[in-house]
CSV table of C-alpha atoms and ligand atoms in Angstrom, one decimal:
chain,number,residue,atom,x,y,z
A,3,UNK,CA,54.2,-13.3,51.8
A,4,UNK,CA,53.8,-10.6,49.1
A,5,UNK,CA,54.3,-13.3,46.4
A,6,UNK,CA,51.6,-15.2,47.8
A,7,UNK,CA,49.3,-12.5,48.1
A,8,UNK,CA,50.1,-11.4,44.4
A,9,UNK,CA,49.4,-15.0,43.1
A,10,UNK,CA,46.0,-15.1,45.0
A,11,UNK,CA,45.1,-11.6,43.6
A,12,UNK,CA,46.3,-12.8,40.1
A,13,UNK,CA,44.0,-15.8,40.4
A,14,UNK,CA,40.8,-13.9,41.5
A,15,UNK,CA,38.7,-14.7,38.5
A,16,UNK,CA,35.9,-12.2,39.4
A,17,UNK,CA,35.1,-9.1,41.5
A,18,UNK,CA,33.5,-11.4,44.3
A,19,UNK,CA,36.7,-13.5,44.5
A,20,UNK,CA,38.8,-10.5,44.5
A,21,UNK,CA,37.0,-9.1,47.5
A,22,UNK,CA,37.6,-12.4,49.5
A,23,UNK,CA,41.5,-12.0,48.6
A,24,UNK,CA,41.1,-8.3,50.1
A,25,UNK,CA,39.5,-9.4,53.1
A,26,UNK,CA,41.9,-12.2,53.8
A,27,UNK,CA,44.9,-9.9,53.7
A,28,UNK,CA,43.5,-6.7,54.8
A,29,UNK,CA,40.5,-7.2,56.6
A,30,UNK,CA,40.1,-6.7,60.2
A,31,UNK,CA,41.4,-10.4,60.7
A,32,UNK,CA,43.4,-10.3,57.6
A,33,UNK,CA,47.1,-11.6,57.7
A,34,UNK,CA,48.6,-8.1,57.2
A,35,UNK,CA,46.3,-6.6,59.8
A,36,UNK,CA,47.3,-9.3,62.3
A,37,UNK,CA,51.0,-8.5,61.7
A,38,UNK,CA,50.5,-5.1,62.3
A,39,UNK,CA,48.7,-5.9,65.6
A,40,UNK,CA,51.7,-8.0,66.6
A,41,UNK,CA,53.9,-4.8,66.4
A,42,UNK,CA,53.2,-3.7,69.9
A,43,UNK,CA,55.2,-6.9,71.4
A,44,UNK,CA,58.3,-6.0,69.6
A,45,UNK,CA,61.1,-3.8,71.0
A,46,UNK,CA,61.0,-0.1,69.6
A,47,UNK,CA,64.0,-0.8,67.1
A,48,UNK,CA,62.5,-4.0,65.6
A,49,UNK,CA,59.1,-2.4,65.5
A,50,UNK,CA,60.3,0.7,63.3
A,51,UNK,CA,61.8,-1.7,60.9
A,52,UNK,CA,59.1,-4.4,60.9
A,53,UNK,CA,56.5,-1.6,60.8
A,54,UNK,CA,58.0,-0.1,57.5
A,55,UNK,CA,58.2,-3.7,56.0
A,56,UNK,CA,54.7,-4.4,56.8
A,57,UNK,CA,53.5,-1.0,55.5
A,58,UNK,CA,55.5,-1.6,52.5
A,59,UNK,CA,53.8,-5.1,52.0
A,60,UNK,CA,50.4,-3.6,52.8
A,61,UNK,CA,50.6,-0.9,50.0
A,62,UNK,CA,52.0,-3.2,47.5
A,63,UNK,CA,48.9,-5.4,48.0
A,64,UNK,CA,46.5,-2.5,47.9
A,65,UNK,CA,48.4,-1.8,44.3
A,66,UNK,CA,47.9,-5.0,43.2
A,67,UNK,CA,44.1,-5.2,44.2
A,68,UNK,CA,43.7,-1.9,42.6
A,69,UNK,CA,45.1,-3.0,39.3
A,70,UNK,CA,43.2,-6.4,39.3
A,71,UNK,CA,40.0,-4.6,40.1
A,72,UNK,CA,40.6,-2.5,36.8
A,73,UNK,CA,41.4,-5.7,34.8
A,74,UNK,CA,38.3,-7.3,35.8
A,75,UNK,CA,36.2,-4.3,35.2
A,76,UNK,CA,37.5,-3.9,31.9
A,77,UNK,CA,37.0,-7.5,31.1
A,78,UNK,CA,33.7,-7.4,32.2
A,79,UNK,CA,32.8,-4.2,30.1
A,80,UNK,CA,34.5,-5.7,27.2
A,81,UNK,CA,32.4,-9.1,27.6
A,82,UNK,CA,29.2,-7.0,27.9
A,83,UNK,CA,29.7,-4.9,24.8
A,84,UNK,CA,30.6,-8.2,22.9
A,85,UNK,CA,27.3,-9.8,24.2
A,86,UNK,CA,25.3,-6.7,23.2
A,87,UNK,CA,26.9,-6.0,19.8
A,88,UNK,CA,24.5,-4.9,17.0
A,89,UNK,CA,25.0,-6.6,13.6
A,90,UNK,CA,24.2,-3.5,11.5
A,91,UNK,CA,24.7,-5.4,8.5
A,92,UNK,CA,21.7,-7.6,9.2
A,93,UNK,CA,18.5,-6.6,7.1
A,94,UNK,CA,16.0,-4.6,9.3
A,95,UNK,CA,12.6,-5.9,10.2
A,96,UNK,CA,10.0,-3.9,8.1
A,97,UNK,CA,7.3,-2.5,10.3
A,98,UNK,CA,3.9,-3.5,9.0
A,99,UNK,CA,2.5,-0.3,7.6
A,100,UNK,CA,-1.1,0.0,6.9
A,101,UNK,CA,-2.8,1.6,3.9
A,102,UNK,CA,-5.9,3.2,3.1
A,103,UNK,CA,-8.6,1.0,1.3
A,104,UNK,CA,-8.8,1.5,-2.1
A,105,UNK,CA,-12.3,3.0,-2.0
A,106,UNK,CA,-11.2,5.3,0.6
A,107,UNK,CA,-8.3,6.6,-1.7
A,108,UNK,CA,-10.9,7.0,-4.6
A,109,UNK,CA,-13.0,9.1,-2.3
A,110,UNK,CA,-10.3,11.2,-1.2
A,111,UNK,CA,-9.0,11.8,-4.6
A,112,UNK,CA,-12.4,12.7,-5.8
A,113,UNK,CA,-13.1,15.1,-2.7
A,114,UNK,CA,-9.5,16.9,-3.5
A,115,UNK,CA,-10.6,17.3,-7.0
A,116,UNK,CA,-13.9,19.0,-6.0
A,117,UNK,CA,-12.2,21.2,-3.4
A,118,UNK,CA,-9.7,22.4,-5.7
A,119,UNK,CA,-12.8,23.3,-8.1
A,120,UNK,CA,-14.5,25.3,-5.0
A,121,UNK,CA,-16.7,22.9,-3.6
A,122,UNK,CA,-17.3,22.2,0.1
A,123,UNK,CA,-17.3,18.6,1.3
A,124,UNK,CA,-20.4,17.8,3.4
A,125,UNK,CA,-21.7,14.6,4.9
A,126,UNK,CA,-25.2,13.5,6.1
A,127,UNK,CA,-27.1,10.6,8.0
A,128,UNK,CA,-27.0,7.1,6.6
A,129,UNK,CA,-30.4,6.5,8.7
A,130,UNK,CA,-33.0,8.5,6.7
A,131,UNK,CA,-36.6,9.1,6.5
A,132,UNK,CA,-38.8,9.0,3.5
A,133,UNK,CA,-39.3,12.5,3.2
A,134,UNK,CA,-35.5,13.3,2.5
A,135,UNK,CA,-34.7,10.1,0.9
A,136,UNK,CA,-37.9,10.0,-1.4
A,137,UNK,CA,-40.8,12.9,-0.6
A,138,UNK,CA,-38.8,16.0,-1.0
A,139,UNK,CA,-36.9,14.5,-3.9
A,140,UNK,CA,-40.0,14.4,-6.0
A,141,UNK,CA,-40.8,10.5,-5.4
A,142,UNK,CA,-44.4,10.5,-4.8
A,143,UNK,CA,-45.9,7.8,-2.7
A,144,UNK,CA,-46.6,4.7,-4.4
A,145,UNK,CA,-44.4,5.8,-7.4
A,146,UNK,CA,-42.8,3.3,-9.5
A,147,UNK,CA,-39.7,5.1,-9.4
A,148,UNK,CA,-39.2,4.1,-5.7
A,149,UNK,CA,-39.1,0.5,-7.1
A,150,UNK,CA,-35.6,1.1,-8.5
A,151,UNK,CA,-34.3,2.0,-4.9
A,152,UNK,CA,-35.8,-0.9,-2.7
A,153,UNK,CA,-34.1,-0.6,0.9
A,154,UNK,CA,-34.1,-1.6,4.5
A,155,UNK,CA,-36.6,0.1,6.9
A,156,UNK,CA,-36.5,0.2,10.8
A,157,UNK,CA,-39.2,-0.7,12.9
A,158,UNK,CA,-40.0,3.0,13.6
A,159,UNK,CA,-40.6,3.7,9.8
A,160,UNK,CA,-37.0,5.3,9.1
A,161,UNK,CA,-34.9,3.8,6.2
A,162,UNK,CA,-31.2,3.2,5.4
A,163,UNK,CA,-30.8,5.9,2.7
A,164,UNK,CA,-30.5,4.6,-0.9
A,165,UNK,CA,-28.5,7.3,-2.4
A,166,UNK,CA,-26.7,10.7,-1.2
A,167,UNK,CA,-29.2,12.6,-2.7
A,168,UNK,CA,-31.3,13.2,0.5
A,169,UNK,CA,-28.2,15.2,1.7
A,170,UNK,CA,-29.3,17.8,-1.2
A,171,UNK,CA,-32.8,18.4,0.8
A,172,UNK,CA,-31.1,18.5,4.1
A,173,UNK,CA,-28.4,20.9,2.7
A,174,UNK,CA,-30.6,23.4,0.8
A,175,UNK,CA,-33.1,23.6,3.9
A,176,UNK,CA,-30.2,24.6,6.2
A,177,UNK,CA,-28.4,26.9,3.7
A,178,UNK,CA,-29.0,29.8,1.2
A,179,UNK,CA,-27.8,29.8,-2.1
A,180,UNK,CA,-25.3,30.2,-3.8
A,181,UNK,CA,-23.3,27.1,-3.1
A,182,UNK,CA,-21.4,24.3,-4.5
A,183,UNK,CA,-21.3,21.0,-2.4
A,184,UNK,CA,-20.4,17.4,-2.7
A,185,UNK,CA,-21.4,14.5,-0.5
A,186,UNK,CA,-19.5,11.4,-0.3
A,187,UNK,CA,-21.0,8.5,1.6
A,188,UNK,CA,-22.4,5.1,2.4
A,189,UNK,CA,-25.6,4.1,0.8
A,190,UNK,CA,-27.8,0.8,1.1
A,191,UNK,CA,-30.3,-1.0,-1.2
A,192,UNK,CA,-32.2,-4.2,-0.9
A,193,UNK,CA,-30.2,-5.9,-3.7
A,194,UNK,CA,-29.6,-9.5,-4.8
A,195,UNK,CA,-25.9,-9.2,-4.5
A,196,UNK,CA,-23.8,-10.4,-7.3
A,197,UNK,CA,-20.7,-9.2,-9.1
A,198,UNK,CA,-21.7,-5.8,-9.9
A,199,UNK,CA,-24.2,-5.2,-7.1
A,200,UNK,CA,-23.7,-4.7,-3.3
A,201,UNK,CA,-26.2,-4.1,-0.5
A,202,UNK,CA,-23.9,-1.6,0.7
A,203,UNK,CA,-21.9,0.8,-1.4
A,204,UNK,CA,-20.7,4.4,-1.9
A,205,UNK,CA,-21.8,7.2,-3.7
A,206,UNK,CA,-20.7,10.8,-4.3
A,207,UNK,CA,-23.3,13.7,-5.0
A,208,UNK,CA,-22.7,17.2,-6.3
A,209,UNK,CA,-25.1,19.9,-6.0
A,210,UNK,CA,-24.7,23.5,-7.3
A,211,UNK,CA,-27.3,26.0,-7.0
A,212,UNK,CA,-27.4,29.8,-8.0
A,213,UNK,CA,-29.3,32.3,-9.9
A,214,UNK,CA,-28.2,31.5,-13.4
A,215,UNK,CA,-26.9,27.9,-13.5
A,216,UNK,CA,-27.3,26.1,-16.5
A,217,UNK,CA,-26.8,22.6,-17.9
A,218,UNK,CA,-23.6,23.9,-19.9
A,219,UNK,CA,-22.2,24.6,-16.1
A,220,UNK,CA,-23.1,21.1,-15.1
A,221,UNK,CA,-21.6,19.6,-18.4
A,222,UNK,CA,-18.4,21.8,-17.4
A,223,UNK,CA,-18.3,20.6,-14.0
A,224,UNK,CA,-18.5,16.8,-15.0
A,225,UNK,CA,-16.0,17.2,-17.6
A,226,UNK,CA,-13.5,19.2,-15.2
A,227,UNK,CA,-13.9,16.2,-13.1
A,228,UNK,CA,-13.2,13.7,-15.9
A,229,UNK,CA,-10.0,15.6,-16.7
A,230,UNK,CA,-8.7,15.8,-13.3
A,231,UNK,CA,-9.0,11.9,-12.9
A,232,UNK,CA,-8.1,10.5,-16.2
A,233,UNK,CA,-6.1,13.8,-18.0
A,234,UNK,CA,-6.4,16.5,-20.4
A,235,UNK,CA,-8.3,16.0,-23.3
A,236,UNK,CA,-11.0,13.3,-21.4
A,237,UNK,CA,-14.4,13.8,-23.3
A,238,UNK,CA,-17.9,13.2,-21.6
A,239,UNK,CA,-21.3,12.3,-22.8
A,240,UNK,CA,-24.9,12.8,-21.6
A,241,UNK,CA,-27.8,10.9,-22.7
A,242,UNK,CA,-31.3,11.6,-21.4
A,243,UNK,CA,-32.9,9.4,-18.9
A,244,UNK,CA,-35.3,9.9,-16.0
A,245,UNK,CA,-34.9,10.9,-12.3
A,246,UNK,CA,-37.9,12.1,-10.4
A,247,UNK,CA,-35.5,15.0,-8.8
A,248,UNK,CA,-34.0,16.4,-12.1
A,249,UNK,CA,-35.6,17.8,-15.2
A,250,UNK,CA,-34.0,17.3,-17.6
A,251,UNK,CA,-32.2,14.4,-16.3
A,252,UNK,CA,-29.3,12.4,-17.9
A,253,UNK,CA,-26.8,9.7,-17.6
A,254,UNK,CA,-23.0,10.7,-17.9
A,255,UNK,CA,-20.5,8.8,-19.4
A,256,UNK,CA,-16.5,9.4,-19.7
A,257,UNK,CA,-14.6,8.3,-23.0
A,258,UNK,CA,-11.6,6.6,-21.7
A,259,UNK,CA,-8.9,3.9,-22.6
A,260,UNK,CA,-9.4,0.8,-20.4
A,261,UNK,CA,-6.2,0.2,-18.9
A,262,UNK,CA,-6.3,-3.5,-19.0
A,263,UNK,CA,-7.9,-4.1,-22.5
A,264,UNK,CA,-6.3,-1.0,-24.0
A,265,UNK,CA,-9.9,-0.4,-25.7
A,266,UNK,CA,-11.3,3.1,-25.9
A,267,UNK,CA,-15.0,3.1,-24.7
A,268,UNK,CA,-17.6,5.0,-22.9
A,269,UNK,CA,-17.5,4.5,-19.0
A,270,UNK,CA,-21.0,5.0,-17.8
A,271,UNK,CA,-20.6,6.6,-14.2
A,272,UNK,CA,-24.0,8.0,-12.8
A,273,UNK,CA,-26.9,10.1,-13.0
A,274,UNK,CA,-27.3,14.1,-13.4
A,275,UNK,CA,-29.9,16.7,-14.3
A,276,UNK,CA,-31.1,20.1,-13.6
A,277,UNK,CA,-32.8,20.2,-10.0
A,278,UNK,CA,-36.5,19.7,-10.7
A,279,UNK,CA,-38.8,22.8,-9.6
A,280,UNK,CA,-40.8,20.6,-7.2
A,281,UNK,CA,-37.3,19.9,-5.1
A,282,UNK,CA,-36.9,23.6,-5.0
A,283,UNK,CA,-40.4,24.1,-3.9
A,284,UNK,CA,-40.0,21.3,-1.1
A,285,UNK,CA,-37.1,23.4,0.4
A,286,UNK,CA,-38.6,26.8,0.0
A,287,UNK,CA,-36.2,28.1,-2.6
A,288,UNK,CA,-37.3,30.8,-5.4
A,289,UNK,CA,-35.6,32.3,-8.3
A,290,UNK,CA,-32.7,30.0,-8.5
A,291,UNK,CA,-31.4,27.1,-10.9
A,292,UNK,CA,-29.2,24.3,-10.0
A,293,UNK,CA,-27.6,21.0,-11.3
A,294,UNK,CA,-26.7,17.8,-9.5
A,295,UNK,CA,-24.9,14.7,-10.4
A,296,UNK,CA,-24.0,11.5,-8.3
A,297,UNK,CA,-22.3,8.3,-9.1
A,298,UNK,CA,-21.0,5.0,-7.5
A,299,UNK,CA,-17.7,4.8,-6.1
A,300,UNK,CA,-17.4,1.0,-6.1
A,301,UNK,CA,-18.1,0.6,-10.0
A,302,UNK,CA,-15.8,3.6,-10.9
A,303,UNK,CA,-13.1,2.0,-8.8
A,304,UNK,CA,-13.6,-1.6,-10.4
A,305,UNK,CA,-13.4,-0.2,-14.0
A,306,UNK,CA,-10.7,2.1,-13.2
A,307,UNK,CA,-8.5,-0.6,-11.1
A,308,UNK,CA,-9.6,-3.6,-13.0
A,309,UNK,CA,-11.5,-5.5,-10.0
A,310,UNK,CA,-13.8,-7.7,-11.9
A,311,UNK,CA,-16.3,-8.5,-8.6
A,312,UNK,CA,-17.3,-5.7,-6.2
A,313,UNK,CA,-17.6,-8.2,-3.4
A,314,UNK,CA,-13.6,-8.4,-3.7
A,315,UNK,CA,-13.8,-4.9,-2.1
A,316,UNK,CA,-15.3,-6.0,0.9
A,317,UNK,CA,-13.9,-9.6,1.6
A,318,UNK,CA,-11.0,-8.0,3.4
A,319,UNK,CA,-8.6,-10.1,1.8
A,320,UNK,CA,-5.3,-8.4,2.4
A,321,UNK,CA,-3.8,-10.2,-0.7
A,322,UNK,CA,-6.5,-8.3,-2.8
A,323,UNK,CA,-6.3,-4.9,-1.0
A,324,UNK,CA,-2.4,-4.8,-0.9
A,325,UNK,CA,-2.3,-4.6,-4.9
A,326,UNK,CA,-4.0,-1.2,-4.4
A,327,UNK,CA,-1.8,0.5,-1.9
A,328,UNK,CA,-1.4,4.2,-3.2
A,329,UNK,CA,-2.7,3.8,-6.5
A,330,UNK,CA,-5.6,6.3,-6.6
B,427,YSA,C1,-29.0,11.2,-10.4
B,427,YSA,C2,-29.3,12.5,-10.7
B,427,YSA,C3,-28.9,13.7,-9.8
B,427,YSA,O1,-29.2,15.0,-10.1
B,427,YSA,C4,-28.1,13.5,-8.6
B,427,YSA,C5,-27.9,12.0,-8.4
B,427,YSA,C6,-28.3,11.0,-9.0
B,427,YSA,C7,-27.9,9.7,-9.0
B,427,YSA,C8,-29.1,8.9,-8.1
B,427,YSA,N1,-29.2,9.3,-6.8
B,427,YSA,C9,-28.9,7.4,-8.0
B,427,YSA,O2,-28.8,6.8,-6.9
B,427,YSA,N2,-29.0,6.9,-9.3
B,427,YSA,S1,-28.7,5.3,-9.5
B,427,YSA,O3,-29.6,4.5,-8.9
B,427,YSA,O4,-28.4,5.3,-10.9
B,427,YSA,O5,-27.3,4.9,-8.8
B,427,YSA,C10,-26.0,5.6,-9.2
B,427,YSA,C11,-24.8,4.8,-9.2
B,427,YSA,O6,-24.7,4.0,-8.0
B,427,YSA,C12,-25.0,3.9,-10.4
B,427,YSA,O7,-24.7,4.2,-11.6
B,427,YSA,C13,-23.8,2.9,-9.9
B,427,YSA,O8,-22.8,3.2,-10.2
B,427,YSA,C14,-24.1,2.7,-8.3
B,427,YSA,N3,-25.0,1.7,-7.9
B,427,YSA,C15,-26.4,1.6,-7.9
B,427,YSA,N4,-26.7,0.5,-7.2
B,427,YSA,C16,-25.6,-0.2,-7.1
B,427,YSA,C17,-24.6,0.6,-7.3
B,427,YSA,N5,-23.2,0.3,-6.9
B,427,YSA,C18,-23.1,-0.9,-6.3
B,427,YSA,N6,-24.1,-1.7,-5.9
B,427,YSA,C19,-25.3,-1.4,-6.4
B,427,YSA,N7,-26.3,-2.2,-5.8
């Protein structure tokens, strides 16, 4: 009998089958239980002997069940570990990490440079009015200088700012000198778009006002920026030009080595000058002088990183943009 029980236990292939064997032998109607029930019908002597051997049978079956149960459990765990095994030698999946757009990188680099020179970084509204964008900056109504900055008007007479210079007016009207600020931001012009002109681009403006600020200070600031961007020994050049809101006014350029052609040349960056007395009058300042300069970030990024078409910066083609991860 024991032999048969052991065979059935051994043959149980999983925990459910083993449970059925357990019930068949030790359950309420199991074969061992039935034998125990039959003990009552035996004479006392026979009963003792038979009882002992049935109990021995029962505990042998219990031991065998417990052993088989352990085996099945171990097999199950082994099989599960095998199934869930991680192959640590497989190459990992690289998470798709984003990166800052080239222009954002250039903007961060520039604002970092100016912060290190003690400038505060401020931003202003992109939707402006005539007074801030032109009037207070000494562009009289109908003056031809307005033609150089044609823009988009809203039906209620406001406009998309054509440069970051209106923030000069806003900042001066809400602060007292001395101060040094830079204004990065988006600007808009009604342009015929081509490889070097966009209708929406970015500028960075600097404004410094104090009691004795001179053109030499301006030159020094521009040179400090150039050195921070292009390394020690970088030279700068000013040559005269006209902007209504400065007098004298100039264009500034940086002498640099073009990374692609290897040629040394002047890189025209933007406009600058001493704040015009009419601008100081418009904001209510007296007894101070100041300088300002501003330039376009796209053109700077293009020459610096060899982008030949400004529109490539805005097409959103990741193959183009990926080339400029972490360059600035
Ligand atoms: C001048 C004197 C100051 O004291 C302060 C600021 C300035 C700059 C002035 N506000 C201004 O906007 N001058 S600008 O019309 O010559 O533009 C400056 C720069 O913006 C240009 O040198 C060029 O780099 C960029 N820019 C102009 N139009 C553009 C453009 N970039 C891309 N697309 C366009 N359509």
